[in-house]
Amino acid sequence: MDVVHYVNLAIKAIFVENILLAFFLGNCSYIACSKKIETATGLGIAVIFVMLICTPACWAIKHFFLAKGALTWAGLPNVDLSFLIFISFIAVIAAMTQVVEMLVEKFSPALYNALGIFLPLIAVNCAILGAALFLDQRNYNLLESIVFGLGGGIGWALAIISMAAIRKKLWYSNIPAPLRGLGITMLLSGLMSMGFMCFAGIRL
Amino acid sequence: MPEALLSKKNQKIVKDGLWDANPITFQILGICSALAVTTQLKTAIVMSLGLTIVTSMSNVIISLMRHFIPSSIRIIVQLTVVSAVVISIDQVLRAYMFDVSKQLSVFVGLIITNCIVMGRLEAFAMSNPPWKSFLDGLANGLGYSAILVMIGIIREIFGAGTLLGFHVVPQWMYAHGYANNGMMVLAPGAFFLLGIIVWIQRAISGYAESA
């Protein structure tokens, strides 16, 4: 239970097991929104934000309601609701996205305008649900899930922003017509993912 | 005059999903799972089956309810229907194919946020009758499956030298210095392969993005 453990977890979530480049999560919005650096940055920040809030929320839902024996406090020690994990996690994420949207609109209209359409769309970004399901599968505790959520979000943002920067350069290249867009983005992601694999083995 | 079950129009729906508007290469939907579950052919097949069932079933259900869903809450209704179907599939997998379910890990649950399902519900099932929606879901699911199985076969043969768990690369090739390509099993191999498949499919079907 020392700091090093959490730093290691964060490094692993950001670089070694990058949620986009190693687990392929959130690929659709990654391809659709990486055409411009501004939108990529906005979406990246929004994802970090929502992920940081959703992972502890999902942890709490699982820990107090859904896991086997979690309802002991309500006098129901034998109830196992874990089959409801999918539906409650997606509901939590959709609700949280809505709450975050309202909060941001109220307290920071500038950020709200910058993020625009992307905030509501995050509800169906599989990176968020993926992170929530990973923390369920790996049995993280509360602090670990917060660190994992933050790290996963930062890793995702890092990947999409760098891809947007590369694609900006591509405007000046002569790519074969059928390879334009999706094709070349996939090939580039492959190279990027190879680059990120070099981080494997970093430990403090 | 009721339309025939497989009229010209309905045939076009099927053909669109399979080839002309293939969900992965044309609509750019559902790429996450296409890359993640294809290290082996077996998981790829199970995943394709799951997704095809989920897309066609939820397409039918939403299409039946389309006149009663207020448009302001349609996303949450769609998510609920999709999650219900996915939960049933997950429970069946856990009961009868536990090892495959373990290998697919979180990706069965991630069918819920698979963009193909939501995309087809929004774009087709909300405005079309049940039979057409079923065909559309089925065709898109099969179009997705085709790409998945293709990637799965290539990655398993070149990455592990096996197909569905059987050795297909003969022993004498290893004796002459042939080695399995470890990159195929890892993430970059999946990205490269999908990039190349998209390239080939678009070169044949003649579709190109503007930038």
Short mmCIF file of N, CA and C in Angstrom, two decimals, chain A residues 20-28 30-31 35 83-84 86-87 90-91 94 123-126 129-130 133-134 137 167 171 176-183 186-191 193-194 197, chain B residues 24-25 28-32 35-36 76 79-80 83-84 86-87 90-91 105-110 112-113 115 118 183 186-188 190-192 194-196 198-199 202-203 207-211:
data_model
loop_
_atom_site.label_atom_id
_atom_site.label_comp_id
_atom_site.label_asym_id
_atom_site.label_seq_id
_atom_site.Cartn_x
_atom_site.Cartn_y
_atom_site.Cartn_z
N LEU A 20 -6.10 2.34 -25.67
CA LEU A 20 -6.42 2.41 -27.09
C LEU A 20 -5.48 1.54 -27.92
N LEU A 21 -4.17 1.62 -27.64
CA LEU A 21 -3.21 0.98 -28.53
C LEU A 21 -2.94 -0.48 -28.16
N ALA A 22 -3.27 -0.88 -26.93
CA ALA A 22 -3.05 -2.28 -26.57
C ALA A 22 -4.36 -3.05 -26.46
N PHE A 23 -5.45 -2.36 -26.07
CA PHE A 23 -6.74 -3.05 -25.92
C PHE A 23 -7.75 -2.61 -26.97
N PHE A 24 -7.38 -1.70 -27.85
CA PHE A 24 -8.23 -1.29 -28.98
C PHE A 24 -9.55 -0.67 -28.54
N LEU A 25 -9.63 -0.11 -27.34
CA LEU A 25 -10.93 0.43 -26.91
C LEU A 25 -11.06 1.90 -27.31
N GLY A 26 -12.27 2.27 -27.71
CA GLY A 26 -12.53 3.66 -28.08
C GLY A 26 -11.99 3.97 -29.47
N ASN A 27 -11.89 2.94 -30.32
CA ASN A 27 -11.30 3.12 -31.63
C ASN A 27 -12.16 3.95 -32.57
N CYS A 28 -13.50 3.82 -32.43
CA CYS A 28 -14.37 4.49 -33.39
C CYS A 28 -14.24 6.00 -33.29
N TYR A 30 -11.88 7.52 -31.91
CA TYR A 30 -10.47 7.84 -32.16
C TYR A 30 -10.25 8.12 -33.64
N ILE A 31 -10.87 7.31 -34.50
CA ILE A 31 -10.69 7.52 -35.93
C ILE A 31 -11.52 8.70 -36.42
N LYS A 35 -9.21 14.06 -36.88
CA LYS A 35 -8.84 14.80 -38.09
C LYS A 35 -8.27 16.17 -37.75
N PHE A 83 -24.85 -10.54 -12.43
CA PHE A 83 -25.24 -10.57 -13.84
C PHE A 83 -25.78 -9.23 -14.30
N LEU A 84 -26.09 -8.34 -13.34
CA LEU A 84 -26.61 -7.03 -13.71
C LEU A 84 -25.51 -6.01 -13.96
N PHE A 86 -23.37 -5.36 -16.45
CA PHE A 86 -23.35 -4.63 -17.73
C PHE A 86 -24.35 -3.49 -17.72
N ILE A 87 -25.60 -3.86 -17.39
CA ILE A 87 -26.67 -2.88 -17.55
C ILE A 87 -26.51 -1.74 -16.54
N ILE A 90 -23.48 0.59 -17.65
CA ILE A 90 -23.76 1.48 -18.78
C ILE A 90 -24.72 2.57 -18.35
N ALA A 91 -25.65 2.24 -17.43
CA ALA A 91 -26.57 3.26 -16.93
C ALA A 91 -25.80 4.30 -16.13
N ALA A 94 -23.88 6.51 -18.57
CA ALA A 94 -24.75 7.45 -19.27
C ALA A 94 -25.21 8.56 -18.33
N ALA A 123 -20.80 8.77 -23.71
CA ALA A 123 -21.54 7.68 -23.07
C ALA A 123 -21.36 6.37 -23.82
N VAL A 124 -21.24 6.43 -25.15
CA VAL A 124 -21.08 5.19 -25.90
C VAL A 124 -19.64 4.97 -26.34
N ASN A 125 -18.70 5.65 -25.70
CA ASN A 125 -17.30 5.39 -26.00
C ASN A 125 -16.89 4.13 -25.25
N CYS A 126 -16.42 3.12 -25.99
CA CYS A 126 -16.20 1.85 -25.29
C CYS A 126 -15.00 1.91 -24.35
N LEU A 129 -16.59 2.18 -20.74
CA LEU A 129 -17.17 0.92 -20.26
C LEU A 129 -16.08 -0.14 -20.13
N GLY A 130 -15.11 -0.12 -21.05
CA GLY A 130 -14.02 -1.08 -20.98
C GLY A 130 -13.24 -0.92 -19.68
N LEU A 133 -15.23 -2.28 -16.84
CA LEU A 133 -15.27 -3.74 -16.80
C LEU A 133 -13.92 -4.32 -16.40
N PHE A 134 -12.82 -3.66 -16.80
CA PHE A 134 -11.50 -4.13 -16.40
C PHE A 134 -11.34 -4.05 -14.89
N GLN A 137 -13.08 -6.86 -13.39
CA GLN A 137 -12.44 -8.15 -13.59
C GLN A 137 -11.17 -8.30 -12.75
N ARG A 167 -1.91 13.11 -38.41
CA ARG A 167 -2.81 13.25 -39.56
C ARG A 167 -2.76 14.64 -40.15
N TRP A 171 -1.93 15.78 -44.53
CA TRP A 171 -2.61 16.61 -45.52
C TRP A 171 -1.72 16.85 -46.72
N PRO A 176 -2.44 6.81 -51.77
CA PRO A 176 -3.33 6.15 -52.72
C PRO A 176 -4.78 6.27 -52.28
N ALA A 177 -5.70 6.55 -53.21
CA ALA A 177 -7.08 6.88 -52.85
C ALA A 177 -7.75 5.87 -51.92
N PRO A 178 -7.68 4.54 -52.18
CA PRO A 178 -8.41 3.62 -51.29
C PRO A 178 -7.82 3.55 -49.89
N LEU A 179 -6.58 4.00 -49.72
CA LEU A 179 -5.93 3.91 -48.42
C LEU A 179 -6.24 5.12 -47.56
N ARG A 180 -6.82 6.16 -48.16
CA ARG A 180 -7.05 7.40 -47.41
C ARG A 180 -8.00 7.17 -46.25
N GLY A 181 -7.88 8.00 -45.21
CA GLY A 181 -8.80 7.92 -44.08
C GLY A 181 -8.52 6.73 -43.20
N LEU A 182 -9.47 5.79 -43.19
CA LEU A 182 -9.37 4.65 -42.26
C LEU A 182 -8.10 3.83 -42.45
N GLY A 183 -7.79 3.50 -43.71
CA GLY A 183 -6.67 2.60 -43.97
C GLY A 183 -5.36 3.13 -43.42
N MET A 186 -5.14 3.27 -39.67
CA MET A 186 -4.87 1.96 -39.05
C MET A 186 -3.38 1.63 -39.12
N LEU A 187 -2.78 1.83 -40.29
CA LEU A 187 -1.36 1.51 -40.43
C LEU A 187 -0.54 2.36 -39.46
N LEU A 188 -0.89 3.65 -39.36
CA LEU A 188 -0.15 4.53 -38.45
C LEU A 188 -0.34 4.10 -37.00
N SER A 189 -1.59 3.71 -36.65
CA SER A 189 -1.83 3.25 -35.28
C SER A 189 -0.97 2.04 -34.97
N GLY A 190 -0.79 1.16 -35.98
CA GLY A 190 0.07 0.01 -35.79
C GLY A 190 1.48 0.43 -35.42
N LEU A 191 2.00 1.41 -36.17
CA LEU A 191 3.36 1.89 -35.86
C LEU A 191 3.41 2.51 -34.46
N SER A 193 1.46 1.86 -31.96
CA SER A 193 1.32 0.83 -30.95
C SER A 193 2.63 0.07 -30.77
N MET A 194 3.41 -0.10 -31.87
CA MET A 194 4.74 -0.69 -31.74
C MET A 194 5.62 0.20 -30.88
N MET A 197 4.87 -0.19 -27.33
CA MET A 197 5.29 -1.46 -26.72
C MET A 197 6.68 -1.36 -26.12
N ILE B 24 -17.46 -2.40 -41.08
CA ILE B 24 -16.10 -2.07 -40.67
C ILE B 24 -15.39 -1.20 -41.69
N THR B 25 -15.37 -1.65 -42.95
CA THR B 25 -14.52 -0.93 -43.90
C THR B 25 -15.18 0.33 -44.44
N ILE B 28 -16.94 2.42 -40.79
CA ILE B 28 -15.95 2.60 -39.72
C ILE B 28 -16.61 2.42 -38.35
N LEU B 29 -17.35 1.33 -38.18
CA LEU B 29 -17.99 1.06 -36.90
C LEU B 29 -17.48 -0.27 -36.35
N GLY B 30 -17.42 -0.38 -35.04
CA GLY B 30 -17.12 -1.67 -34.42
C GLY B 30 -15.70 -2.16 -34.60
N ILE B 31 -14.76 -1.23 -34.68
CA ILE B 31 -13.38 -1.64 -34.95
C ILE B 31 -12.70 -2.21 -33.70
N CYS B 32 -13.07 -1.68 -32.54
CA CYS B 32 -12.42 -2.11 -31.29
C CYS B 32 -12.39 -3.63 -31.19
N LEU B 35 -10.41 -5.90 -33.68
CA LEU B 35 -8.98 -6.09 -33.48
C LEU B 35 -8.70 -6.91 -32.24
N ALA B 36 -9.52 -6.75 -31.21
CA ALA B 36 -9.16 -7.31 -29.91
C ALA B 36 -9.38 -8.81 -29.81
N ILE B 76 -31.24 5.99 -24.34
CA ILE B 76 -31.22 5.17 -23.13
C ILE B 76 -32.10 3.93 -23.33
N LEU B 79 -30.00 1.57 -25.34
CA LEU B 79 -28.95 0.96 -24.52
C LEU B 79 -29.53 -0.14 -23.64
N THR B 80 -30.72 0.11 -23.08
CA THR B 80 -31.32 -0.89 -22.20
C THR B 80 -31.63 -2.16 -22.95
N SER B 83 -28.38 -3.93 -23.79
CA SER B 83 -27.76 -4.58 -22.64
C SER B 83 -28.49 -5.84 -22.25
N ALA B 84 -29.84 -5.80 -22.34
CA ALA B 84 -30.60 -7.00 -21.98
C ALA B 84 -30.21 -8.17 -22.88
N VAL B 86 -27.42 -8.52 -24.57
CA VAL B 86 -26.03 -8.90 -24.32
C VAL B 86 -25.90 -9.71 -23.03
N ILE B 87 -26.66 -9.34 -22.00
CA ILE B 87 -26.60 -10.10 -20.76
C ILE B 87 -27.02 -11.54 -21.01
N ASP B 90 -24.18 -13.33 -22.68
CA ASP B 90 -23.07 -13.54 -21.76
C ASP B 90 -23.37 -14.71 -20.82
N GLN B 91 -24.62 -14.79 -20.34
CA GLN B 91 -24.96 -15.89 -19.44
C GLN B 91 -24.89 -17.23 -20.16
N SER B 105 -13.13 -12.21 -22.32
CA SER B 105 -13.12 -11.32 -21.15
C SER B 105 -14.12 -10.18 -21.28
N VAL B 106 -13.66 -8.94 -21.25
CA VAL B 106 -14.62 -7.85 -21.20
C VAL B 106 -15.30 -7.58 -22.53
N PHE B 107 -14.85 -8.25 -23.60
CA PHE B 107 -15.34 -7.82 -24.90
C PHE B 107 -16.77 -8.26 -25.20
N VAL B 108 -17.28 -9.27 -24.48
CA VAL B 108 -18.69 -9.59 -24.63
C VAL B 108 -19.52 -8.42 -24.11
N GLY B 109 -19.16 -7.92 -22.93
CA GLY B 109 -19.87 -6.78 -22.37
C GLY B 109 -19.77 -5.57 -23.26
N LEU B 110 -18.63 -5.46 -23.95
CA LEU B 110 -18.42 -4.28 -24.78
C LEU B 110 -19.24 -4.30 -26.06
N ILE B 112 -22.22 -4.00 -25.98
CA ILE B 112 -23.21 -2.95 -25.69
C ILE B 112 -22.81 -1.64 -26.35
N THR B 113 -21.54 -1.27 -26.18
CA THR B 113 -21.13 0.01 -26.76
C THR B 113 -20.53 -0.18 -28.14
N CYS B 115 -20.25 0.19 -31.74
CA CYS B 115 -20.95 1.21 -32.51
C CYS B 115 -21.85 0.61 -33.58
N MET B 118 -25.48 0.25 -32.04
CA MET B 118 -26.13 1.55 -31.88
C MET B 118 -26.36 2.22 -33.23
N MET B 183 4.61 -10.80 -34.00
CA MET B 183 3.92 -9.52 -34.09
C MET B 183 2.44 -9.70 -34.39
N LEU B 186 0.36 -9.76 -31.36
CA LEU B 186 0.32 -8.53 -30.58
C LEU B 186 -0.52 -7.45 -31.27
N ALA B 187 -0.71 -6.33 -30.54
CA ALA B 187 -1.59 -5.28 -31.04
C ALA B 187 -1.19 -4.72 -32.42
N PRO B 188 0.09 -4.40 -32.66
CA PRO B 188 0.42 -3.76 -33.95
C PRO B 188 0.01 -4.61 -35.14
N ALA B 190 -2.50 -6.50 -35.53
CA ALA B 190 -3.93 -6.34 -35.80
C ALA B 190 -4.19 -5.04 -36.54
N PHE B 191 -3.53 -3.96 -36.09
CA PHE B 191 -3.73 -2.67 -36.77
C PHE B 191 -3.29 -2.76 -38.22
N PHE B 192 -2.08 -3.32 -38.46
CA PHE B 192 -1.57 -3.41 -39.84
C PHE B 192 -2.52 -4.21 -40.72
N LEU B 194 -5.74 -4.92 -40.40
CA LEU B 194 -7.01 -4.28 -40.71
C LEU B 194 -6.79 -3.17 -41.73
N GLY B 195 -5.67 -2.42 -41.56
CA GLY B 195 -5.37 -1.37 -42.53
C GLY B 195 -5.28 -1.93 -43.93
N ILE B 196 -4.58 -3.06 -44.06
CA ILE B 196 -4.39 -3.65 -45.39
C ILE B 196 -5.70 -4.18 -45.95
N VAL B 198 -8.73 -3.14 -45.26
CA VAL B 198 -9.54 -1.99 -45.68
C VAL B 198 -9.06 -1.49 -47.03
N TRP B 199 -7.77 -1.41 -47.19
CA TRP B 199 -7.18 -0.94 -48.45
C TRP B 199 -7.66 -1.80 -49.61
N ARG B 202 -11.49 -1.49 -50.27
CA ARG B 202 -11.87 -0.23 -50.90
C ARG B 202 -11.35 -0.13 -52.31
N ALA B 203 -10.20 -0.75 -52.57
CA ALA B 203 -9.67 -0.72 -53.93
C ALA B 203 -10.62 -1.47 -54.86
N TYR B 207 -14.46 2.70 -53.29
CA TYR B 207 -14.83 3.80 -52.41
C TYR B 207 -13.57 4.47 -51.88
N ALA B 208 -13.57 5.79 -51.80
CA ALA B 208 -12.40 6.48 -51.23
C ALA B 208 -12.85 7.67 -50.41
N GLU B 209 -12.18 7.91 -49.27
CA GLU B 209 -12.47 9.10 -48.48
C GLU B 209 -11.80 10.30 -49.14
N SER B 210 -12.29 11.49 -48.80
CA SER B 210 -11.76 12.67 -49.49
C SER B 210 -10.39 13.04 -48.97
N ALA B 211 -10.11 12.77 -47.68
CA ALA B 211 -8.80 13.16 -47.16
C ALA B 211 -8.21 12.04 -46.32
#
